[in-house]
Amino acid sequence: MVNCCGLVSEKNQPVPLKSISVELQVRDHVASVSSCLQYVNEEERPLEAVFVFPLPADAAVCHFSARIGEQEIVAEVQDKQSARDQYDDAVSSGQQAFLLEESEESSDVFKLSVGCLSPGQKASITIVYIIELSVQADDALRFCLPAVLNPRYTPAVSAAGVPEVSSASVIPYTLSLSVEVRSSDRISKLESSCPLDPLEFLDAQHTHAKVNLSSGHRFDKDVELFLYYENSHHPSAVVEAGASVAESGSLMGDPALMISLYPEFPADVMSSLASQGEFIFVVDRSGSMGCKMHHGNDAQMRIESARDTLLLLLKSLPMGCYFNIYGFGSRFESFFPQSVVYSEDTMEEALKRVKSMRADMGGTEILQPLKHIYSQPCYPDHPRQLFIFTDGEVWNTKEVLDLVKSHVYSHRCFSFGIGEGASTALITGMAREGSGHAQFITGTDRMQPKVMQSLRFALQPAVDNISVDWSVPEGVTVDMLSPSINTLFQGQRALIYAQIKGQSSGQTEGSVTLKYRLKDQPVTNQLQFTLKPAEDTGLTIHRLAARSVIRSLELQERAGGADMENIRRRIVELSVQAGVSSAHTAFIGVNKDSKQTVKGPLLQRRVPVARMMGAFGGPGMNKCVGMAPRMMRRSPMPCDIQSNSMGIECDSVSDDCYEAEAEPQKDPLLQLISLQKAAGCWELNASLAAVFGKTEDQVTNQKAVQVDGSVWATVLALIWLYAFKSDQQVEWQFVAMKSASWIRSQKPNGLSQCVCDGNALLGCQVTEDMLGI
């Protein structure tokens, strides 16, 4: 039975939240999100209510307050154990208490214990968090309020782990959303997946604007906002004044500076691709990969889409590179003992195994396959590129991220979250720690174009040799707070935080010089910034800077060493000083003014959250809607996969997951690509002719006598791709580049006539220049 998500009665009936209101304040590339939830205890007895909500991996919770009746409690950050003790003491003595803390296993999960509520009593919870805004492929900044929560998975070896919450999408909350944007760049536009009121500019320069979500929204789908600036690739430096009440010389008392670096990759750089590398594809084969990609009638199963994607990837790799494929669940396996040279034979062997891949390997445990991969030596002059596909959560996110980060100088990690259950912390964290790129495939998104985009990132030149040099007047120093940046890929943006210390008697400005290298070409940018910022700009940049330092310290702590206690002390001090959460602190608030002592037996209930704590760059977080929580053992349903040899039960599956796959319709594009040879050519045969809707004789008879059969077949395939599949070019771009390169290497005679004959046969008008031959 699926656990009800929400404030529930003794009969497991949900008590829905009454309303959610969200205020979003954007400052250049970062945002502050304030959410207020209101609910009521409709039971006849007092209860201790608990709800769990996910946050994006890099969010910093900075405010937590609660109002019960006329009493308001504003919580403060304390050492976690001290906060827990206070909470327990308050609840046991009948006082209302509120506790907010990070999950031990995943930084994107927070547990809110709202303490003791009397029958009929209303409560209002306000949570504020701040976050960096991620950049989309079209240079937009994305904000999302997903409407679902994700169930958590805990491997059999750990009975503790992350709390579970099932889908909240059926609970009819009401939602109001207001947005205010302030920027150093002109605001171009703000778009949304939901109806908005007209955008209102508040200044003549179009750097200050506000907008509201149109009334009537019922939180029945994701609310997405896309913010566009006019000069998105121009680096910027924004200074924020410190808090007047904070000690001078402290992080919160001094001005904080944020630099945005979002390099532009010119067309000539984008067109140049590497021909070497080791490509390792790691595919989730847990039970939930048997679920559909979405709820439409034409939806593929996730594992089927993964197989099609692997076909594209294998056909797109350059000759002479190395590759391997891993499948993982509660156990893992690899196609080859170690990565092998890419050739016709190894490609065909891998494709045979891809066709037999099923969602039959139990749960979602990724740490062991990663350890195995990293134990394999790298090949000289073949940089390792790791592609990870998963639709779920793991209980040991921090351990996984530490492992990826410890190998950052030997590989890049590209991660793909499939469906609404993929962990924001896991997917974005692996890409961040592995200097790669993260993608999420949700709703009706196709997996193939997003994966091929990341393959292009892996093959393209990257920005490296990044340096930051400061020029400030005497008496002023600048301390870097962000870890050093090694590499930036096309589409990635870095935010660099720094603390400005000291005072200057005369000058009021400083400058910073950003230097980097792109395809062996040096690039230099110099930015001016004020040393006397306005006092009313808030503390968003300060708190995100503190969060950056805290995360770096937490990584040091998990790495182990002799100075553990001192690191933990620094984390707690900075967390308390900045008012942001950490793994060692929690927000605690106790209503000591309550006149009434709560009497009667105490019930514990889960409080629903419709994932209002969305993020820039993270999707909704549910696996298959209606799935049973995976920490609960249950008898296998007809569509369940049985326990594997390790005795670990697989993911539970919903009605969208099937025991057997129906025979899929053959996509002509995939059919054509499947016929291509590793070198890039096609052979002239009946299967290829069928893709064109012709017989083998029809195709053969149109070939000029002096033209080789493979050259003719390859020219036809290219013409067909450019003429009939131009809208999917991102998926076959590398296939076409290999083909064009192969044709050029053959130096065929009569190529122009060959293209003309091919156009005549297929009824097209594609030029040689378009084909790249």
GROMACS .gro file of C-alpha atoms in nm, residues 400-749:
model
  350
  400VAL     CA    1   2.953   0.925  -0.412
  401LEU     CA    2   3.032   1.294  -0.466
  402ASP     CA    3   3.350   1.270  -0.262
  403LEU     CA    4   3.465   0.979  -0.478
  404VAL     CA    5   3.397   1.170  -0.801
  405LYS     CA    6   3.572   1.480  -0.669
  406SER     CA    7   3.880   1.283  -0.565
  407HIS     CA    8   3.933   1.187  -0.932
  408VAL     CA    9   3.851   1.526  -1.086
  409TYR     CA   10   4.197   1.565  -1.239
  410SER     CA   11   4.180   1.232  -1.424
  411HIS     CA   12   3.834   1.244  -1.578
  412ARG     CA   13   3.517   1.441  -1.654
  413CYS     CA   14   3.174   1.325  -1.543
  414PHE     CA   15   2.855   1.388  -1.743
  415SER     CA   16   2.537   1.291  -1.558
  416PHE     CA   17   2.178   1.237  -1.673
  417GLY     CA   18   1.871   1.233  -1.448
  418ILE     CA   19   1.591   1.030  -1.608
  419GLY     CA   20   1.233   1.098  -1.500
  420GLU     CA   21   1.111   1.290  -1.198
  421GLY     CA   22   1.285   1.068  -0.942
  422ALA     CA   23   1.644   1.155  -1.022
  423SER     CA   24   1.820   1.329  -0.732
  424THR     CA   25   1.915   1.689  -0.796
  425ALA     CA   26   2.199   1.653  -0.544
  426LEU     CA   27   2.334   1.338  -0.708
  427ILE     CA   28   2.303   1.443  -1.074
  428THR     CA   29   2.423   1.802  -1.044
  429GLY     CA   30   2.678   1.703  -0.779
  430MET     CA   31   2.849   1.438  -0.992
  431ALA     CA   32   2.873   1.676  -1.288
  432ARG     CA   33   2.998   1.959  -1.069
  433GLU     CA   34   3.260   1.753  -0.885
  434GLY     CA   35   3.365   1.587  -1.212
  435SER     CA   36   3.392   1.916  -1.406
  436GLY     CA   37   3.128   1.790  -1.647
  437HIS     CA   38   2.771   1.876  -1.733
  438ALA     CA   39   2.434   1.765  -1.589
  439GLN     CA   40   2.112   1.706  -1.785
  440PHE     CA   41   1.761   1.616  -1.669
  441ILE     CA   42   1.516   1.426  -1.889
  442THR     CA   43   1.161   1.476  -1.761
  443GLY     CA   44   0.810   1.482  -1.901
  444THR     CA   45   0.809   1.436  -2.277
  445ASP     CA   46   1.179   1.523  -2.313
  446ARG     CA   47   1.372   1.294  -2.547
  447MET     CA   48   1.686   1.149  -2.396
  448GLN     CA   49   1.887   1.133  -2.720
  449PRO     CA   50   1.931   1.505  -2.802
  450LYS     CA   51   2.036   1.591  -2.446
  451VAL     CA   52   2.288   1.309  -2.431
  452MET     CA   53   2.433   1.396  -2.772
  453GLN     CA   54   2.466   1.757  -2.657
  454SER     CA   55   2.679   1.634  -2.368
  455LEU     CA   56   2.884   1.418  -2.605
  456ARG     CA   57   2.957   1.736  -2.800
  457PHE     CA   58   3.070   1.896  -2.473
  458ALA     CA   59   3.297   1.598  -2.413
  459LEU     CA   60   3.450   1.626  -2.760
  460GLN     CA   61   3.480   2.004  -2.774
  461PRO     CA   62   3.768   2.218  -2.652
  462ALA     CA   63   3.714   2.354  -2.303
  463VAL     CA   64   3.812   2.672  -2.124
  464ASP     CA   65   4.116   2.606  -1.904
  465ASN     CA   66   4.408   2.788  -1.741
  466ILE     CA   67   4.156   3.006  -1.555
  467SER     CA   68   4.313   3.273  -1.333
  468VAL     CA   69   4.176   3.559  -1.120
  469ASP     CA   70   4.398   3.861  -1.036
  470TRP     CA   71   4.291   4.148  -0.810
  471SER     CA   72   4.392   4.513  -0.817
  472VAL     CA   73   4.278   4.703  -0.507
  473PRO     CA   74   4.406   5.019  -0.330
  474GLU     CA   75   4.645   5.007  -0.037
  475GLY     CA   76   4.479   4.893   0.283
  476VAL     CA   77   4.234   4.665   0.102
  477THR     CA   78   4.276   4.292   0.039
  478VAL     CA   79   4.056   4.035  -0.133
  479ASP     CA   80   4.024   3.678  -0.003
  480MET     CA   81   3.896   3.416  -0.247
  481LEU     CA   82   3.622   3.203  -0.087
  482SER     CA   83   3.543   2.973  -0.381
  483PRO     CA   84   3.753   2.668  -0.469
  484SER     CA   85   3.969   2.705  -0.777
  485ILE     CA   86   3.803   2.637  -1.113
  486ASN     CA   87   3.991   2.398  -1.342
  487THR     CA   88   3.773   2.378  -1.649
  488LEU     CA   89   3.459   2.527  -1.802
  489PHE     CA   90   3.273   2.367  -2.091
  490GLN     CA   91   3.043   2.525  -2.344
  491GLY     CA   92   2.720   2.616  -2.164
  492GLN     CA   93   2.876   2.622  -1.816
  493ARG     CA   94   2.891   2.928  -1.595
  494ALA     CA   95   3.102   2.975  -1.283
  495LEU     CA   96   3.023   3.201  -0.987
  496ILE     CA   97   3.329   3.304  -0.786
  497TYR     CA   98   3.289   3.445  -0.433
  498ALA     CA   99   3.536   3.666  -0.247
  499GLN     CA  100   3.555   3.872   0.073
  500ILE     CA  101   3.677   4.234   0.059
  501LYS     CA  102   3.876   4.318   0.371
  502GLY     CA  103   4.010   4.648   0.502
  503GLN     CA  104   3.948   5.013   0.419
  504SER     CA  105   4.085   5.257   0.161
  505SER     CA  106   4.126   5.621   0.255
  506GLY     CA  107   4.071   5.753  -0.096
  507GLN     CA  108   3.983   5.517  -0.381
  508THR     CA  109   3.635   5.367  -0.397
  509GLU     CA  110   3.691   5.114  -0.677
  510GLY     CA  111   3.895   4.803  -0.741
  511SER     CA  112   3.933   4.578  -1.045
  512VAL     CA  113   3.967   4.209  -1.120
  513THR     CA  114   4.130   4.054  -1.427
  514LEU     CA  115   3.993   3.721  -1.551
  515LYS     CA  116   4.217   3.522  -1.781
  516TYR     CA  117   4.162   3.186  -1.945
  517ARG     CA  118   4.256   2.985  -2.251
  518LEU     CA  119   4.019   2.857  -2.518
  519LYS     CA  120   4.166   2.633  -2.788
  520ASP     CA  121   4.516   2.766  -2.721
  521GLN     CA  122   4.394   3.127  -2.754
  522PRO     CA  123   4.430   3.351  -2.445
  523VAL     CA  124   4.128   3.558  -2.337
  524THR     CA  125   4.140   3.848  -2.088
  525ASN     CA  126   3.854   4.039  -1.922
  526GLN     CA  127   3.896   4.324  -1.673
  527LEU     CA  128   3.605   4.422  -1.447
  528GLN     CA  129   3.564   4.723  -1.219
  529PHE     CA  130   3.381   4.694  -0.887
  530THR     CA  131   3.289   4.933  -0.608
  531LEU     CA  132   3.441   4.919  -0.261
  532LYS     CA  133   3.146   5.118  -0.119
  533PRO     CA  134   2.831   4.919  -0.200
  534ALA     CA  135   2.482   5.030  -0.109
  535GLU     CA  136   2.363   4.915   0.234
  536ASP     CA  137   2.020   4.778   0.141
  537THR     CA  138   2.103   4.497  -0.100
  538GLY     CA  139   2.039   4.203   0.134
  539LEU     CA  140   2.280   3.923   0.219
  540THR     CA  141   2.215   3.670  -0.057
  541ILE     CA  142   2.572   3.681  -0.193
  542HIS     CA  143   2.722   3.664   0.158
  543ARG     CA  144   2.522   3.357   0.247
  544LEU     CA  145   2.598   3.177  -0.076
  545ALA     CA  146   2.965   3.257  -0.023
  546ALA     CA  147   2.938   3.109   0.327
  547ARG     CA  148   2.764   2.805   0.181
  548SER     CA  149   3.051   2.759  -0.064
  549VAL     CA  150   3.307   2.767   0.218
  550ILE     CA  151   3.098   2.531   0.433
  551ARG     CA  152   3.068   2.277   0.150
  552SER     CA  153   3.445   2.285   0.095
  553LEU     CA  154   3.504   2.227   0.467
  554GLU     CA  155   3.253   1.940   0.471
  555LEU     CA  156   3.443   1.775   0.184
  556GLN     CA  157   3.766   1.808   0.382
  557GLU     CA  158   3.595   1.658   0.684
  558ARG     CA  159   3.463   1.355   0.494
  559ALA     CA  160   3.808   1.301   0.344
  560GLY     CA  161   3.936   1.240   0.698
  561GLY     CA  162   4.251   1.360   0.867
  562ALA     CA  163   4.398   1.476   1.195
  563ASP     CA  164   4.223   1.814   1.212
  564MET     CA  165   3.865   1.687   1.206
  565GLU     CA  166   3.747   1.856   1.524
  566ASN     CA  167   3.882   2.194   1.416
  567ILE     CA  168   3.712   2.162   1.074
  568ARG     CA  169   3.382   2.073   1.240
  569ARG     CA  170   3.416   2.372   1.473
  570ARG     CA  171   3.479   2.606   1.177
  571ILE     CA  172   3.172   2.468   0.998
  572VAL     CA  173   2.948   2.530   1.299
  573GLU     CA  174   3.091   2.879   1.359
  574LEU     CA  175   3.043   2.988   0.997
  575SER     CA  176   2.697   2.831   0.976
  576VAL     CA  177   2.582   3.012   1.292
  577GLN     CA  178   2.745   3.340   1.185
  578ALA     CA  179   2.591   3.338   0.836
  579GLY     CA  180   2.259   3.189   0.945
  580VAL     CA  181   2.279   2.914   0.684
  581SER     CA  182   2.234   2.542   0.737
  582SER     CA  183   2.507   2.278   0.732
  583ALA     CA  184   2.549   1.909   0.809
  584HIS     CA  185   2.638   1.998   1.171
  585THR     CA  186   2.374   2.260   1.248
  586ALA     CA  187   1.998   2.289   1.261
  587PHE     CA  188   1.734   2.560   1.299
  588ILE     CA  189   1.555   2.538   1.634
  589GLY     CA  190   1.261   2.740   1.763
  590VAL     CA  191   1.061   2.682   2.081
  591ASN     CA  192   0.740   2.863   2.177
  592LYS     CA  193   0.810   2.932   2.543
  593ASP     CA  194   0.520   3.179   2.575
  594SER     CA  195   0.245   2.924   2.517
  595LYS     CA  196  -0.002   2.948   2.803
  596GLN     CA  197  -0.154   2.603   2.757
  597THR     CA  198   0.004   2.269   2.831
  598VAL     CA  199  -0.074   2.018   2.558
  599LYS     CA  200  -0.242   1.709   2.705
  600GLY     CA  201  -0.329   1.367   2.570
  601PRO     CA  202  -0.140   1.106   2.371
  602LEU     CA  203   0.095   1.245   2.107
  603LEU     CA  204   0.056   1.132   1.747
  604GLN     CA  205   0.328   1.158   1.482
  605ARG     CA  206   0.221   1.252   1.128
  606ARG     CA  207   0.390   1.328   0.799
  607VAL     CA  208   0.322   1.676   0.660
  608PRO     CA  209   0.290   1.701   0.281
  609VAL     CA  210   0.504   1.935   0.078
  610ALA     CA  211   0.425   1.985  -0.290
  611ARG     CA  212   0.798   2.033  -0.361
  612MET     CA  213   0.771   2.408  -0.350
  613MET     CA  214   1.141   2.409  -0.269
  614GLY     CA  215   1.231   2.395  -0.634
  615ALA     CA  216   1.559   2.502  -0.783
  616PHE     CA  217   1.733   2.651  -1.078
  617GLY     CA  218   1.852   2.352  -1.270
  618GLY     CA  219   1.661   2.070  -1.092
  619PRO     CA  220   1.343   1.888  -1.197
  620GLY     CA  221   1.068   1.739  -0.988
  621MET     CA  222   1.180   1.448  -0.781
  622ASN     CA  223   0.945   1.148  -0.808
  623LYS     CA  224   1.003   0.812  -0.969
  624CYS     CA  225   0.689   0.643  -1.104
  625VAL     CA  226   0.376   0.806  -0.963
  626GLY     CA  227   0.209   0.556  -0.734
  627MET     CA  228   0.528   0.364  -0.652
  628ALA     CA  229   0.553   0.212  -0.308
  629PRO     CA  230   0.834   0.347  -0.092
  630ARG     CA  231   1.140   0.144  -0.166
  631MET     CA  232   1.263   0.097   0.190
  632MET     CA  233   0.955  -0.116   0.258
  633ARG     CA  234   0.975  -0.485   0.165
  634ARG     CA  235   0.657  -0.619   0.012
  635SER     CA  236   0.534  -0.920  -0.180
  636PRO     CA  237   0.615  -0.892  -0.550
  637MET     CA  238   0.330  -0.766  -0.764
  638PRO     CA  239   0.287  -0.908  -1.116
  639CYS     CA  240   0.513  -0.636  -1.262
  640ASP     CA  241   0.785  -0.660  -0.998
  641ILE     CA  242   1.125  -0.800  -1.079
  642GLN     CA  243   1.215  -1.075  -0.833
  643SER     CA  244   1.504  -1.053  -0.587
  644ASN     CA  245   1.842  -1.103  -0.750
  645SER     CA  246   2.122  -1.333  -0.647
  646MET     CA  247   2.239  -1.088  -0.380
  647GLY     CA  248   1.903  -1.102  -0.209
  648ILE     CA  249   1.837  -0.731  -0.257
  649GLU     CA  250   1.489  -0.643  -0.374
  650CYS     CA  251   1.454  -0.416  -0.674
  651ASP     CA  252   1.266  -0.091  -0.704
  652SER     CA  253   0.891  -0.122  -0.674
  653VAL     CA  254   0.716  -0.033  -0.995
  654SER     CA  255   0.385   0.125  -1.088
  655ASP     CA  256   0.127   0.058  -1.354
  656ASP     CA  257   0.355   0.243  -1.595
  657CYS     CA  258   0.613  -0.037  -1.564
  658TYR     CA  259   0.563  -0.359  -1.752
  659GLU     CA  260   0.691  -0.711  -1.711
  660ALA     CA  261   0.751  -0.758  -2.082
  661GLU     CA  262   0.828  -0.505  -2.349
  662ALA     CA  263   0.609  -0.472  -2.653
  663GLU     CA  264   0.792  -0.492  -2.986
  664PRO     CA  265   0.886  -0.129  -3.054
  665GLN     CA  266   0.814   0.043  -3.382
  666LYS     CA  267   1.139   0.083  -3.574
  667ASP     CA  268   1.236   0.447  -3.598
  668PRO     CA  269   1.375   0.504  -3.952
  669LEU     CA  270   1.648   0.729  -3.814
  670LEU     CA  271   1.767   0.469  -3.562
  671GLN     CA  272   1.731   0.201  -3.829
  672LEU     CA  273   1.962   0.399  -4.060
  673ILE     CA  274   2.215   0.470  -3.784
  674SER     CA  275   2.219   0.106  -3.676
  675LEU     CA  276   2.340   0.011  -4.026
  676GLN     CA  277   2.641   0.245  -4.020
  677LYS     CA  278   2.987   0.095  -3.982
  678ALA     CA  279   3.228   0.213  -3.712
  679ALA     CA  280   3.445   0.388  -3.971
  680GLY     CA  281   3.147   0.601  -4.080
  681CYS     CA  282   3.035   0.436  -4.404
  682TRP     CA  283   2.728   0.237  -4.504
  683GLU     CA  284   2.709  -0.074  -4.721
  684LEU     CA  285   2.474  -0.090  -5.019
  685ASN     CA  286   2.210  -0.350  -4.929
  686ALA     CA  287   1.836  -0.413  -4.899
  687SER     CA  288   1.815  -0.293  -4.535
  688LEU     CA  289   1.954   0.048  -4.627
  689ALA     CA  290   1.728   0.074  -4.933
  690ALA     CA  291   1.426  -0.003  -4.711
  691VAL     CA  292   1.500   0.302  -4.496
  692PHE     CA  293   1.473   0.513  -4.813
  693GLY     CA  294   1.149   0.339  -4.911
  694LYS     CA  295   1.322   0.175  -5.209
  695THR     CA  296   1.420  -0.173  -5.322
  696GLU     CA  297   1.785  -0.274  -5.342
  697ASP     CA  298   1.761  -0.286  -5.723
  698GLN     CA  299   1.619   0.067  -5.741
  699VAL     CA  300   1.909   0.201  -5.538
  700THR     CA  301   2.178  -0.005  -5.715
  701ASN     CA  302   2.058   0.081  -6.066
  702GLN     CA  303   2.098   0.456  -6.004
  703LYS     CA  304   2.466   0.420  -5.905
  704ALA     CA  305   2.723   0.547  -6.156
  705VAL     CA  306   2.958   0.275  -6.279
  706GLN     CA  307   3.275   0.446  -6.154
  707VAL     CA  308   3.138   0.506  -5.800
  708ASP     CA  309   3.212   0.254  -5.526
  709GLY     CA  310   2.905   0.096  -5.368
  710SER     CA  311   2.991   0.207  -5.015
  711VAL     CA  312   3.056   0.566  -5.129
  712TRP     CA  313   2.718   0.569  -5.307
  713ALA     CA  314   2.540   0.424  -5.002
  714THR     CA  315   2.708   0.673  -4.767
  715VAL     CA  316   2.624   0.972  -4.989
  716LEU     CA  317   2.261   0.857  -5.000
  717ALA     CA  318   2.249   0.820  -4.622
  718LEU     CA  319   2.384   1.173  -4.575
  719ILE     CA  320   2.138   1.320  -4.825
  720TRP     CA  321   1.850   1.142  -4.650
  721LEU     CA  322   1.959   1.273  -4.308
  722TYR     CA  323   1.989   1.636  -4.419
  723ALA     CA  324   1.669   1.626  -4.628
  724PHE     CA  325   1.433   1.435  -4.401
  725LYS     CA  326   1.575   1.449  -4.047
  726SER     CA  327   1.712   1.802  -4.022
  727ASP     CA  328   1.497   1.867  -3.713
  728GLN     CA  329   1.688   1.591  -3.529
  729GLN     CA  330   2.035   1.695  -3.643
  730VAL     CA  331   2.164   1.720  -3.287
  731GLU     CA  332   2.114   1.343  -3.261
  732TRP     CA  333   2.295   1.241  -3.581
  733GLN     CA  334   2.552   1.520  -3.611
  734PHE     CA  335   2.850   1.300  -3.517
  735VAL     CA  336   2.728   1.015  -3.736
  736ALA     CA  337   2.722   1.258  -4.030
  737MET     CA  338   3.064   1.404  -3.946
  738LYS     CA  339   3.218   1.056  -3.944
  739SER     CA  340   3.050   0.978  -4.276
  740ALA     CA  341   3.171   1.297  -4.442
  741SER     CA  342   3.522   1.237  -4.312
  742TRP     CA  343   3.517   0.881  -4.448
  743ILE     CA  344   3.400   0.998  -4.791
  744ARG     CA  345   3.677   1.258  -4.807
  745SER     CA  346   3.934   0.994  -4.715
  746GLN     CA  347   3.825   0.780  -5.013
  747LYS     CA  348   3.894   1.064  -5.262
  748PRO     CA  349   3.621   0.936  -5.496
  749ASN     CA  350   3.585   1.044  -5.857
   0.00000   0.00000   0.00000
